[in-house]
Each structure stands twice: as C-alpha cells, then as structure tokens.
Coordinates of C-alpha atoms and ligand atoms in Angstrom, one line a residue:
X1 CA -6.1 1.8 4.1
X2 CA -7.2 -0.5 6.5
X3 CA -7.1 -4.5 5.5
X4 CA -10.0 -6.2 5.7
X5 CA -10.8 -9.8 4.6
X6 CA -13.4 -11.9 5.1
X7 CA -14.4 -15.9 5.4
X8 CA -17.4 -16.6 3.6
X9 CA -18.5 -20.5 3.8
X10 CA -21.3 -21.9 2.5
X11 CA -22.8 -24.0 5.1
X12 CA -22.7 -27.1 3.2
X13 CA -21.6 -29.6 5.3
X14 CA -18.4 -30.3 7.7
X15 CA -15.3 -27.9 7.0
X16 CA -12.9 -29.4 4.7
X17 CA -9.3 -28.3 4.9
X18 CA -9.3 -26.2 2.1
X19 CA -11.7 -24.1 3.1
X20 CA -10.2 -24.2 6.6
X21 CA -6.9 -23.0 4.8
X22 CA -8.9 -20.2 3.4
X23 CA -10.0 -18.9 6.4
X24 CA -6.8 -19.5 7.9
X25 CA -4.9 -17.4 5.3
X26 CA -7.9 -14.9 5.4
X27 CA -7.3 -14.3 8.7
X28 CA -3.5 -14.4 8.5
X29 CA -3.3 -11.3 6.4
X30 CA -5.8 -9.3 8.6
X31 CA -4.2 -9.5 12.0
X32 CA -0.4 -9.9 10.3
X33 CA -1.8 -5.6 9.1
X34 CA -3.9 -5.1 12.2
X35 CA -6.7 -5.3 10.2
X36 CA -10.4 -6.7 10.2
X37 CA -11.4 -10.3 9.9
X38 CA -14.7 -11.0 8.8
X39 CA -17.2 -14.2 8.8
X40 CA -20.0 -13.5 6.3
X41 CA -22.1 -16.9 5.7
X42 CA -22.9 -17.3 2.4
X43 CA -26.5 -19.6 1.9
X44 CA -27.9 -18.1 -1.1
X45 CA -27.7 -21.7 -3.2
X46 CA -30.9 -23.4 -1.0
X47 CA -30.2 -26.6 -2.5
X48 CA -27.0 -27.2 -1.3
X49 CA -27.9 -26.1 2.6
X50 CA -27.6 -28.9 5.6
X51 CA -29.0 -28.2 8.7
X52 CA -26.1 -28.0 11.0
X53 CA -23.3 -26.6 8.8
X54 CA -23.4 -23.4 10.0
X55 CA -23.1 -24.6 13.9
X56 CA -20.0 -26.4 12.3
X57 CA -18.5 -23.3 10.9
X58 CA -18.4 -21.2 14.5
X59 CA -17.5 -24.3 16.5
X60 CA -14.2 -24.8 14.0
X61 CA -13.3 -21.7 14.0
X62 CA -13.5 -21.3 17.5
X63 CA -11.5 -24.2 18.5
X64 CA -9.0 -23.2 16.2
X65 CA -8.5 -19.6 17.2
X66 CA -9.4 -18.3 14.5
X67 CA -12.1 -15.6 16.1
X68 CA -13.9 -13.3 13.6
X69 CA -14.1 -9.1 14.2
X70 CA -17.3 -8.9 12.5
X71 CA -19.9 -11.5 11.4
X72 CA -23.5 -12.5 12.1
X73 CA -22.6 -12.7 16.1
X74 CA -20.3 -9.6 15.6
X75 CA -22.2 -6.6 14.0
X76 CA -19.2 -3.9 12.9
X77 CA -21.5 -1.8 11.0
X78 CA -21.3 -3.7 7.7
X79 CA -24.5 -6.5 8.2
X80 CA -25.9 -7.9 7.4
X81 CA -23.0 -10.6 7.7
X82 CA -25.9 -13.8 6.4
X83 CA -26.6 -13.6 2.7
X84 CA -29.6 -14.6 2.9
X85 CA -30.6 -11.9 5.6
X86 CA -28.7 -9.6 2.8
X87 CA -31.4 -10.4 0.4
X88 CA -34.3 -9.4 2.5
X89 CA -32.6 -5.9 2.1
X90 CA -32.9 -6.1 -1.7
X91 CA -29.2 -4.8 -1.8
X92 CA -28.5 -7.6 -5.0
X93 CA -31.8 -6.9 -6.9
X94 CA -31.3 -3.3 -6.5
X95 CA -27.4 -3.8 -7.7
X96 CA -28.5 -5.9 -10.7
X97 CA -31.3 -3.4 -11.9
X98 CA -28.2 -0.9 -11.8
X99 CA -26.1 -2.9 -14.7
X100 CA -29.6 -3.6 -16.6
X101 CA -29.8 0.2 -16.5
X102 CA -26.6 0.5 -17.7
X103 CA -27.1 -1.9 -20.2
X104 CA -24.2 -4.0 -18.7
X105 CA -27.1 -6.9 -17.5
X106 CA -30.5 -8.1 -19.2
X107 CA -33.4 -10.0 -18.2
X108 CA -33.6 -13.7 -19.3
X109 CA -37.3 -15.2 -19.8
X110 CA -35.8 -18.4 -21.7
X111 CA -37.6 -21.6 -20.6
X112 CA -35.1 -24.8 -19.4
X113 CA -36.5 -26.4 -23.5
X114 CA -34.6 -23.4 -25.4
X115 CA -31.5 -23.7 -22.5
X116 CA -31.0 -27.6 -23.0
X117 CA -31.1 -26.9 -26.8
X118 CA -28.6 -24.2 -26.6
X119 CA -25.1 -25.3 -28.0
X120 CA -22.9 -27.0 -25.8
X121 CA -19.1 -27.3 -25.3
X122 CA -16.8 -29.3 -23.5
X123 CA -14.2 -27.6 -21.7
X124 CA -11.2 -29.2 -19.3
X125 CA -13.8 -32.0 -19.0
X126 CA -16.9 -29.7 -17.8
X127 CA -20.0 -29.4 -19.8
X128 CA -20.2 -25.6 -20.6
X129 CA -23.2 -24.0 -22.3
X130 CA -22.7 -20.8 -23.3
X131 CA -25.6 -18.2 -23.3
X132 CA -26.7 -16.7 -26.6
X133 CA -28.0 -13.4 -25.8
X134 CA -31.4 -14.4 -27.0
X135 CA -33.2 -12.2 -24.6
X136 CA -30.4 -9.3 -24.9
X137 CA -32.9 -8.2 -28.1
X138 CA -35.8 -7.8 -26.4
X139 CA -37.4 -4.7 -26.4
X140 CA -38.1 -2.4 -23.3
X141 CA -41.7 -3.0 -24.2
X142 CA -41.6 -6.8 -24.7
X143 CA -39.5 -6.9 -21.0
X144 CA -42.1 -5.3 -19.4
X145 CA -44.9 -6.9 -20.7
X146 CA -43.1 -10.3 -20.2
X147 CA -42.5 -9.4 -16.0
X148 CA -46.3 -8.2 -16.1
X149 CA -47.5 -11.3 -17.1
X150 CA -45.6 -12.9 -14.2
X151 CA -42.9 -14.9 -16.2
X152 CA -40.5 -16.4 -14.5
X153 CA -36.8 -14.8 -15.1
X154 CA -33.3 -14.5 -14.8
X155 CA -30.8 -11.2 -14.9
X156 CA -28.0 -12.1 -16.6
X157 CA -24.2 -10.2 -16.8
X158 CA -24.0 -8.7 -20.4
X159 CA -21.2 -9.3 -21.4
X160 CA -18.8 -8.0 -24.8
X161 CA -18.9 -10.1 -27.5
X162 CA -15.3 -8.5 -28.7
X163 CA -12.1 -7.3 -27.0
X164 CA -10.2 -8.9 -23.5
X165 CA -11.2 -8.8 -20.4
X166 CA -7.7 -9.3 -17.9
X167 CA -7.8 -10.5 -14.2
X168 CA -5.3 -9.8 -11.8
X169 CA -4.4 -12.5 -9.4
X170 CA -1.8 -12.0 -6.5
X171 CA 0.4 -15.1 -7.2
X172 CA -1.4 -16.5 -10.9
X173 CA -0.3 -12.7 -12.3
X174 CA -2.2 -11.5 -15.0
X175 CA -4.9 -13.4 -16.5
X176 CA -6.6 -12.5 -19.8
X177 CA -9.2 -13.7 -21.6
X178 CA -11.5 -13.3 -24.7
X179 CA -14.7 -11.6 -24.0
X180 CA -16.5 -13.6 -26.5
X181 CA -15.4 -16.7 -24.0
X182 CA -17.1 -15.0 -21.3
X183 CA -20.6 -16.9 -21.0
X184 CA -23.6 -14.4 -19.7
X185 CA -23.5 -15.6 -16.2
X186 CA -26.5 -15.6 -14.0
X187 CA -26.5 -12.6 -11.9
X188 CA -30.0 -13.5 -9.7
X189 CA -31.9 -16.6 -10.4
X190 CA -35.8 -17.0 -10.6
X191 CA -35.8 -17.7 -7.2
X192 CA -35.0 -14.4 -6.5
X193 CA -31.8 -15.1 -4.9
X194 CA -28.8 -13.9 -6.2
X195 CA -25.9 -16.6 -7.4
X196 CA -22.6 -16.5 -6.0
X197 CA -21.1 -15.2 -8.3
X198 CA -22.9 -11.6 -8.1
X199 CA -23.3 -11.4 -4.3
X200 CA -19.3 -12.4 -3.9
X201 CA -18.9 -9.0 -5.6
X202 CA -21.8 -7.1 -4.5
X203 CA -21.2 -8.2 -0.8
X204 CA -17.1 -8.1 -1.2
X205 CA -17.3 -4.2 -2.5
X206 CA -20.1 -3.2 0.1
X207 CA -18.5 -4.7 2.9
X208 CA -15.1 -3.1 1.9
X209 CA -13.1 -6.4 1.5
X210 CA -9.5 -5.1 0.5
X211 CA -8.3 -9.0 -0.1
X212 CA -9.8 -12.2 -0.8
X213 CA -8.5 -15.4 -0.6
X214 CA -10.1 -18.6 -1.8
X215 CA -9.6 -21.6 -3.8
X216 CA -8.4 -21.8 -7.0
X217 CA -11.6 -23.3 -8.8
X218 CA -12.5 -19.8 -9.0
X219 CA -10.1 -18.9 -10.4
X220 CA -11.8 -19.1 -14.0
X221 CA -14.8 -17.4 -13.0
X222 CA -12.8 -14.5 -11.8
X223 CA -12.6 -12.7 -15.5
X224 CA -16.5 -12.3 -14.8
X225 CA -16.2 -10.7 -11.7
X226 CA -13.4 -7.9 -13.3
X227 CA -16.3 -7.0 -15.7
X228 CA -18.7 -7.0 -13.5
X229 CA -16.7 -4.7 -11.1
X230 CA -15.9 -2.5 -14.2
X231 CA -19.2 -2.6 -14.4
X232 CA -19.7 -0.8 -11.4
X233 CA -16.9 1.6 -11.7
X234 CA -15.4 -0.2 -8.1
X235 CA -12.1 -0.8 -7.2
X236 CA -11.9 -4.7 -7.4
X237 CA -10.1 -6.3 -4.4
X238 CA -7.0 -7.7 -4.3
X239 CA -7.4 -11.8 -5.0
X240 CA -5.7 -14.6 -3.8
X241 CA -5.9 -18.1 -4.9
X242 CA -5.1 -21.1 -3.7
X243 CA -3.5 -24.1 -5.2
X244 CA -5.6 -27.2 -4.7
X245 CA -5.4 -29.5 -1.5
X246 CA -4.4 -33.0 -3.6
X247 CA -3.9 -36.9 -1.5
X248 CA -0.6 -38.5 -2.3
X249 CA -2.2 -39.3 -5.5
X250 CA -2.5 -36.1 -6.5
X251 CA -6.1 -35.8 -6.6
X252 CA -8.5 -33.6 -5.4
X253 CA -8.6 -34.6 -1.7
X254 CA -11.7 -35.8 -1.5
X255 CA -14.2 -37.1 1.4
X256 CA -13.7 -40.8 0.9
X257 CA -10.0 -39.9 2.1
X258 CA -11.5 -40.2 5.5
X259 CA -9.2 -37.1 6.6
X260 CA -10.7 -34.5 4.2
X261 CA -12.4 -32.1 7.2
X262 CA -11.3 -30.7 10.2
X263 CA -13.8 -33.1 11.9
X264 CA -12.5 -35.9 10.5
X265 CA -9.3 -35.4 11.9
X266 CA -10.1 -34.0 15.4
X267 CA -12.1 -37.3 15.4
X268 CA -8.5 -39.1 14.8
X269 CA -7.1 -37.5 17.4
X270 CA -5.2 -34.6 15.9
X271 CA -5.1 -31.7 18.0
X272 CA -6.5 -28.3 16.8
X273 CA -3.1 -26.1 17.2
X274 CA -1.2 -29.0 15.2
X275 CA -4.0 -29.3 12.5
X276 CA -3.7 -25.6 12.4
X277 CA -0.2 -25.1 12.2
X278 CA -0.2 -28.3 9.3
X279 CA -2.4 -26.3 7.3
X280 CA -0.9 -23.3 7.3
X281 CA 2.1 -24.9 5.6
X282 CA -0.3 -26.4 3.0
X283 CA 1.6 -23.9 -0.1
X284 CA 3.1 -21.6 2.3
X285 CA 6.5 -21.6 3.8
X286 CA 8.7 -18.9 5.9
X287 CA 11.6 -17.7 4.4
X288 CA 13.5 -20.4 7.0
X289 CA 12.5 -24.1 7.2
X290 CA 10.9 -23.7 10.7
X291 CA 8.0 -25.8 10.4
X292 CA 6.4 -25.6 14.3
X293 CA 4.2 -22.5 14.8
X294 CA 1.9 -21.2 17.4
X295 CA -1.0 -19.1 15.7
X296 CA 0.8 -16.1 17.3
X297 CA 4.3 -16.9 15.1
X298 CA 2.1 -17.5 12.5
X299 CA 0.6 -13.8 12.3
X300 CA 3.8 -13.0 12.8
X301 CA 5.5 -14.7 10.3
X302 CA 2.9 -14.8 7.6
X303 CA 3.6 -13.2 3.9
X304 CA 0.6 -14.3 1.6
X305 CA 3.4 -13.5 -0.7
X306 CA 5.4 -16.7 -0.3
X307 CA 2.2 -18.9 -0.9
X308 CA 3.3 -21.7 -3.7
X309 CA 1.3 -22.1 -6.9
X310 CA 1.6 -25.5 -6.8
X311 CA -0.8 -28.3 -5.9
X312 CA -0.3 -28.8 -2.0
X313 CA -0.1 -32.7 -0.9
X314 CA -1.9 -33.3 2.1
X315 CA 0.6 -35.9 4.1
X316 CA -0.8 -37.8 6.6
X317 CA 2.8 -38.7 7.7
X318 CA 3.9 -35.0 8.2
X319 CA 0.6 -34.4 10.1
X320 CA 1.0 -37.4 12.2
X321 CA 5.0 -36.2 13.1
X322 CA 3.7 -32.7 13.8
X323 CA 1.3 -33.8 16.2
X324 CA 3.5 -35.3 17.9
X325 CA 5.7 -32.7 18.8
X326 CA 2.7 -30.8 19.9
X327 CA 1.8 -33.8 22.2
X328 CA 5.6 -33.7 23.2
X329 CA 5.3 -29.4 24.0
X330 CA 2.1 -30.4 26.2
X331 CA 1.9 -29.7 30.0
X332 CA 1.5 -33.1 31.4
X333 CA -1.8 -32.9 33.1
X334 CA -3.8 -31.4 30.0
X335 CA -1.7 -34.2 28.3
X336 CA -3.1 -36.4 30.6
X337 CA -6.6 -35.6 30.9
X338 CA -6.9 -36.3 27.0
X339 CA -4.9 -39.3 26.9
X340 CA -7.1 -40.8 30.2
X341 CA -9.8 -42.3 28.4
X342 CA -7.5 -44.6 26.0
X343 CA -5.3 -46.1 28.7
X344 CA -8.6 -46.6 30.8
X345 CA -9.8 -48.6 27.3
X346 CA -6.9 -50.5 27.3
X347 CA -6.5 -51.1 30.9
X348 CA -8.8 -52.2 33.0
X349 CA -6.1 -53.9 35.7
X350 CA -5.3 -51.6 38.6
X351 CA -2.2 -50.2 37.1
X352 CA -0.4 -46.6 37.6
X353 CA -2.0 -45.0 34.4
X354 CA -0.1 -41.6 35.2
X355 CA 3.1 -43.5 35.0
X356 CA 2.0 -45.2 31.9
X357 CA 1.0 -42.1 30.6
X358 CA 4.1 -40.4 31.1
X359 CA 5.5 -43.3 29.2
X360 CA 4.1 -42.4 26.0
X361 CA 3.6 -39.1 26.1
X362 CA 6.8 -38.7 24.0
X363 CA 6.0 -41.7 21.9
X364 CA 2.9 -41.5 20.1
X365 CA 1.7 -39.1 17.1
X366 CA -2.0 -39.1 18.2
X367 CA -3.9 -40.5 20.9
X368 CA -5.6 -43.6 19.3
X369 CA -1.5 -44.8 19.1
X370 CA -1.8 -45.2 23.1
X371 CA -3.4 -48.4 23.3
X372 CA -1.4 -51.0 21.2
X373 CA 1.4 -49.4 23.0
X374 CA 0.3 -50.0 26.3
X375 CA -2.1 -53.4 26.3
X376 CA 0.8 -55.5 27.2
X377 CA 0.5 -54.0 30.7
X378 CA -2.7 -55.4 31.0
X379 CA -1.8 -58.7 29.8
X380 CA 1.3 -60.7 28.3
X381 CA 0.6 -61.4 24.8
X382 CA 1.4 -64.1 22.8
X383 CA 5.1 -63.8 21.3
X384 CA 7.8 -65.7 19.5
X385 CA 10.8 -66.5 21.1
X386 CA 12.4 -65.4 18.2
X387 CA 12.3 -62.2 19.9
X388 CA 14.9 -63.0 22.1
X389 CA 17.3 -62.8 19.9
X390 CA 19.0 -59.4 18.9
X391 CA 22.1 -59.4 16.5
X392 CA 23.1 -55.7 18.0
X393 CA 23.0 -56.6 22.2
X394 CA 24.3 -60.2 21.2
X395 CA 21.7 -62.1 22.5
X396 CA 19.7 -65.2 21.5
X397 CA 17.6 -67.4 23.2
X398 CA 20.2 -69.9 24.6
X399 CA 21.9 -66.4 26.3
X400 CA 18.5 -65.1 27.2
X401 CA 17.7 -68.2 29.1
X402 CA 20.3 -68.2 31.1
X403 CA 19.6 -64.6 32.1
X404 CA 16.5 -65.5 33.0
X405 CA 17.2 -67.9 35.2
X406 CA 20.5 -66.7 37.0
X407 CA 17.9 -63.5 37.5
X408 CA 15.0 -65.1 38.7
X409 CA 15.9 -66.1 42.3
X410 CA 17.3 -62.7 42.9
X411 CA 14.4 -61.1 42.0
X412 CA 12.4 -63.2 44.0
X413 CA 14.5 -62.5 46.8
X414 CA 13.5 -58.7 46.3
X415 CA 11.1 -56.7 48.2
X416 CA 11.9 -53.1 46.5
X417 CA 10.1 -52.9 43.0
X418 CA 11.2 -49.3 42.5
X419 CA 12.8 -49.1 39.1
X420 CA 15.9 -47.7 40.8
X421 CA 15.6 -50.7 43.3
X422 CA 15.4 -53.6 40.0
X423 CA 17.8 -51.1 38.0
X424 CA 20.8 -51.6 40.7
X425 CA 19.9 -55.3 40.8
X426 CA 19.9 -55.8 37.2
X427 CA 23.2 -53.9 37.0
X428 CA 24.9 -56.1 39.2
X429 CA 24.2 -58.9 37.7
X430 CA 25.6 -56.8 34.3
X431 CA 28.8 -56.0 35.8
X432 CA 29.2 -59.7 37.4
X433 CA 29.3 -61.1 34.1
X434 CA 31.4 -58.3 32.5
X435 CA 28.9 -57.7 29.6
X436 CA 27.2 -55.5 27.7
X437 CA 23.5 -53.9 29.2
X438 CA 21.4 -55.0 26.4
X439 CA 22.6 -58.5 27.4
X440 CA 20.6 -58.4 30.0
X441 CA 18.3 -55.6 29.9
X442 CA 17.2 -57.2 26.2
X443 CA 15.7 -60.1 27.5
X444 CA 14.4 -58.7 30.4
X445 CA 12.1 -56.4 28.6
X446 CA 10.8 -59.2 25.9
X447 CA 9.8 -61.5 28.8
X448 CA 7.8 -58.7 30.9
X449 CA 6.4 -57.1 27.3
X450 CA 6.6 -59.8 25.1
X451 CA 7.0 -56.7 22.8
X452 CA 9.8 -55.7 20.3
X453 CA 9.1 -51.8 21.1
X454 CA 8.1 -50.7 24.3
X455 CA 7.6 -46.9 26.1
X456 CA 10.2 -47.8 28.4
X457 CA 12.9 -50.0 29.7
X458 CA 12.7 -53.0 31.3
X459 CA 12.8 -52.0 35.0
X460 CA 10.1 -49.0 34.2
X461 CA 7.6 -51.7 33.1
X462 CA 8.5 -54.0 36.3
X463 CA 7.9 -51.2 38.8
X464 CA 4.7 -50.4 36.8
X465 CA 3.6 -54.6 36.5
X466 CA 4.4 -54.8 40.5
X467 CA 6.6 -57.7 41.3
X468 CA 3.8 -61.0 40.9
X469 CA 3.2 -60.1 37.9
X470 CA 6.9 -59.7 36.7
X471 CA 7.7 -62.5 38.2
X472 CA 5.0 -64.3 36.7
X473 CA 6.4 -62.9 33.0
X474 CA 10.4 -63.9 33.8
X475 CA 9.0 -67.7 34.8
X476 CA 6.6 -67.7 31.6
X477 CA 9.8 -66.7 29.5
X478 CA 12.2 -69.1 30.9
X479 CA 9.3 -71.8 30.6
X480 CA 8.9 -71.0 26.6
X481 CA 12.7 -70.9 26.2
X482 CA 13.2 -74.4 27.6
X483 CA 10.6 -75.6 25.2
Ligands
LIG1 N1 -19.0 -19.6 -0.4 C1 -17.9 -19.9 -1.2 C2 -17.4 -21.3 -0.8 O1 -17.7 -21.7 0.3 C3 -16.8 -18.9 -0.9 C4 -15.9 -18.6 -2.0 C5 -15.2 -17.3 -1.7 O2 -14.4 -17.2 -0.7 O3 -15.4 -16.3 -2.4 O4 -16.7 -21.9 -1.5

C-alpha cells in the first residue's frame, strides 16, 4: 500500500509552529515510505478566512523544503485539492444524503431560539451543548415539506444513543467512549458548506489518505469521525496526534509569545533549515541524542513511532543555540550576504566589514546579535575602568596603566598594522616582562573595545580599527586610568 498523507491548513492567518510541525511530520512519514505528500487547503469555515493566508501557506512551505506531490498547483488525479472548489462538485452533499439514507444522518430545521435553550454542559472548561435529536422524529413527509417551503437546515451525524464507540490513535492507543456522549455534530451547515469535521473524512477517504497527523485538540472529536467512517463502511486512516506546542509556562504557545509562527521567527532572524530542524524535535527524538539534522537525515531518520505524548516546550534558548550552529555550518559568502545589512546598520565608518564579519560568524545565534557585538568598531563606548581589572590574567588598573603606556610609543613607532605585525610586538613586550599574555593582551583589548566580550583579540580589532584610531583608544585608556 502506498503511504499517502496530506497537509491540510486552513488559511487562517500566518503559520504557527504547530501546524508547521504537522506538516512537517506529514511529510516525514511520506518520503521516509516513498510515498505521496499532499497539500489540500481546507476554507470551508468563511468566517475565519484572511486574504493572504493561503499565499502564506506555499511560501512556508517552500522555503522550508517541504514541497507537496499533489495539491491545488499539483493535480495527481485526486482534485480537487481546495475545499471549497470540492464543494462545487457536491461530493459532501451527496456524501451526507448517503448516511441520511442510511439513517446514520438527519436533517435539522431547529431555529438558533430552540438551540440557545437546549441544555448546556460544561466540559474541561468548554461550553458544550449537546443536540437532542428533536428533528431525528420527523417524518419523511414533514422533512420534505419543511425543505419545500425553503427552510433553512442543517444535516446532522445520527448518532447511538447506547453502546461505545472506540478510536484508535497511533501513540494515545485506544480511545473509547460512550455513544450517548457523542453530541450530533453538524455534518453541512445552512450555508451549504460542509464543517470540518465531515469534509476531513469525506476528503481524507476520497483522496486515499493512509495517515494523518494533526494536533491533538482533535483528538476528542475523533470518536465522531470512527462512526462516521463506520458509517460509510471505509477503512479509517491511521491517526497521529500531536502533543501541544506549550511556552516555558506551559501554556498553549500563543501569538502574544511574539515567536508563535514561522514568520515571526524568520522575522528574528532564525534561518529556515534551523527552524525546521528545531521543530522536528518538538516530541520527537532519534533513538541517539543527535540533535542537528538536515531535512535529508531527517527523512531518513524519522519514526512517527518515537513521537512523545507529552506537552512539547517551545525553548527559545535551544532554538537560539541551534541556529547558531547552522550559522557556524554556513559557507562564508551566503553567511555573508545575510549578515551585510546589520554590520552596514551598525557601521557606517569605512571599516573591513568581511573581516568583521568573519569575526562573528562563529559568535552569534541569530543575525540581529551582530550589531551590539560589533558597534564598538564604529565608535569607543563609554566604559568603567573597572574593566581593567581581571582576577584570572592578574590585572588591575594600576598594572594596565603601565601597559599602556610602556606600549604606546612602540606602537606609535609602528608602520605594520597587520595583526601578525602588532601580535609579534605585543609578544615582545610579553616575553620582556616575563609574564602571562592576558597581562597584556587584557588591557589591550578593553582600551580598543572598551568591551568585556569581544569577537576577537586584541590585535584582530587593531588591524580592523587601523592604527589612528587604536592609537587614539590606548591614549584615551591611559588618560582615564590616570584620572
Ligand atoms: N484545517 C485543519 C487545521 O488547520 C486541519 C486539521 C487536520 O489536519 O485534519 O487545523
């Protein structure tokens, strides 16, 4: 049997990770079995469509790899791939008259007065109102005379008022409820499009989906779709649910989070392969601790077996440490190109911005990091002289001073601003004295940085400052230790 899964977002809005996970994990499973993966777009709920979402969804997924076999763009025989285009071919009407001929779905005429009275119950903190079967006593008669008359309706799922209905999840096992729990969903609404919970499974069984993965806030609903599959007499698909993406609160991530979406974080200057890979370990894990993959590994790699059942914390320090070493991996030019535009914020001096660059390229998580790194090139900031003194390379600013200043006419005395030219001077001077390098490299570096961390040592960021404007920096230090 050949896998096939599919991605079906509702064009809602910008891609949050979860559902980027989804599609991840969708896609995962199909290419780890050679299989089809599939983009269907599901916009049957009107209200909740914003102009632009669907653009969103192709862009993502392209910029994260993740290409479809079959979708809207795609045709593989099994379109539509829009549900709404779906509709127009009556498929879900004609599916739902099926169950009301087999007496497995019923029209609803009740007006939104008798729904609000109905009897409702609080459940895991949701309002719940649970369907009577008013209309499930109607005669044939009455039904037709009611949908001649042009009354607005529903279909609803019929469902049993006794026994169990069990759903089989992948990693939650076997989940079994009472049928008389089971509220008569909504199969199509008056608007005549069908909810999401009837196309899932129309579209899912039509479009031979062998394995579905999605979040876990379906999960309850599921029960509904076993019936209604039973309904049918089709072989339901296998399911997968996910745990729930939580902050390091443990709640919901939600948008105010600020890194909910994949946009939100490209915007931060994550890359796409790190996001990707970070999300894939969002409640999976190899069988090893190996934590860096390419999408290739990944497919490789990938058992939707090992996925965890518990909540996954999305953490922004991981994420930050992971992109990183993917900035680390890059080739330096590409590296460059994207990291161009924040030295060239910071810096507006004529400096050597590749050298810079090369600098931090091993330093920072994301690209915003670059320019608090590197503004001291551009210009000495203010510091405290209590910088000058380090406990570890023995140094404080009676020591530093005197660096400084046994340093200073030598390096005025020097053409060559090559670091290996001011290295070998510096050294000199180290092995003159008979003490340690950070006794002299240490104050060196605060005086031309006026920084506790730096990207580089102190001779790197002389040769990059040019020798006025180191000079300038040693004087400026010696004049603020003699203060
Ligand atoms: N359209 C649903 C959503 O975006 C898809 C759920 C599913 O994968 O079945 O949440």
């Amino acid at each position: 049997m050949k896998i096939r899964t599919r991605y079906a977002p509702s064009p809602t809005g910008k891609m949050h990770v979860g559902n980027l996970r989804s599609a991840l994990y969708e896609f995962l499973i199909a290419k780890h079995a050679g299989g089809v993966f599939m983009l269907r777009i599901e916009d049957t709920d009107q209200e909740r469509f914003v102009e632009g979402a669907t653009e969103i969804i192709y862009s993502t997924l392209k910029q994260v790899g993740l290409e479809h076999d079959e979708g809207p763009d795609k045709d593989g025989g099994f379109g539509p791939y829009v549900q709404s285009e779906r509709m127009k071919t009556g498929i879900y009407t004609k599916y739902a008259k099926e169950l009301i001929d087999r007496g497995e779905a019923y029209y609803c005429f009740c007006d939104k007065a008798r729904l609000d009275s109905l009897r409702t119950e609080v459940v895991e903190g949701k309002e719940i109102t649970v369907y009577d079967k008013h209309c499930l006593s109607l005669s044939k008669e009455e039904v037709e005379a009611n949908l001649a008359a042009g009354m607005p309706y529903v279909i609803r799922q019929n469902n049993p008022s006794q026994g169990t209905t069990t759903f089989h999840d992948e990693l939650y096992g076997d989940i079994t409820v009472e049928n008389a729990e089971l509220d008569d969903m909504i199969l199509i609404k008056s608007d005549g499009y069908p909810t999401y919970n009837f196309a899932n499974v129309v579209d899912d069984h039509t479009m031979g989906i062998t394995h579905v993965v999605r979040g876990n806030e379906y999960l309850s609903s599921s029960p509904k779709y076993t019936r209604l599959y039973e309904a049918f007499g089709w072989e339901s698909p296998k399911y997968v649910h996910l745990p729930l993406v939580t902050d390091e609160n443990h709640k919901k991530l939600a948008k105010r989070s600020g890194h909910s979406s994949f946009e939100d974080l490209i915007g931060q200057g994550f890359l796409p392969e790190a996001v990707v890979n970070y999300i894939a370990l969002l409640g999976w894990s190899p069988e090893d601790n190996r934590e860096i993959f390419s999408l290739e590994e990944l497919i490789r790699e990938f058992d939707y077996h090992r996925i965890s059942k518990s909540p996954a914390v999305f953490d922004m320090v991981k994420l930050r440490w992971m992109n990183g070493e993917y900035i680390k991996a890059m080739e330096f030019d590409a590296f460059y190109r994207m990291a161009e535009p924040y030295l060239k914020k910071a810096l507006t001096k004529e400096l050597d911005l590749k050298k810079i660059a090369a600098m931090v390229k091993t330093r920072i998580e994301v690209f915003p990091d670059i320019e608090g790194m590197v503004d001291f090139f551009q210009e000495l900031p203010d510091y405290d002289i209590a910088m000058y003194t380090h406990k570890k390379m023995k140094t404080n600013a009676q020591s530093s001073l005197q660096v400084l200043t046994d340093l200073l006419p030598r390096l005025e005395a020097q053409e060559d601003y090559s670091n290996d030219g001011l290295y070998r001077t510096l050294s000199e001077y180290v092995e003159e004295k008979g003490v340690k390098n950070g006794y002299v490299m240490w104050p060196v570096r605060t005086a031309v940085s006026g920084r506790q961390t730096t990207p580089a040592g102190a001779t790197e960021i002389m040769e990059v400052l040019g020798r006025e404007e180191s000079l300038k920096r040693i004087r400026r230090g010696i004049q603020l230790l003699q203060a």
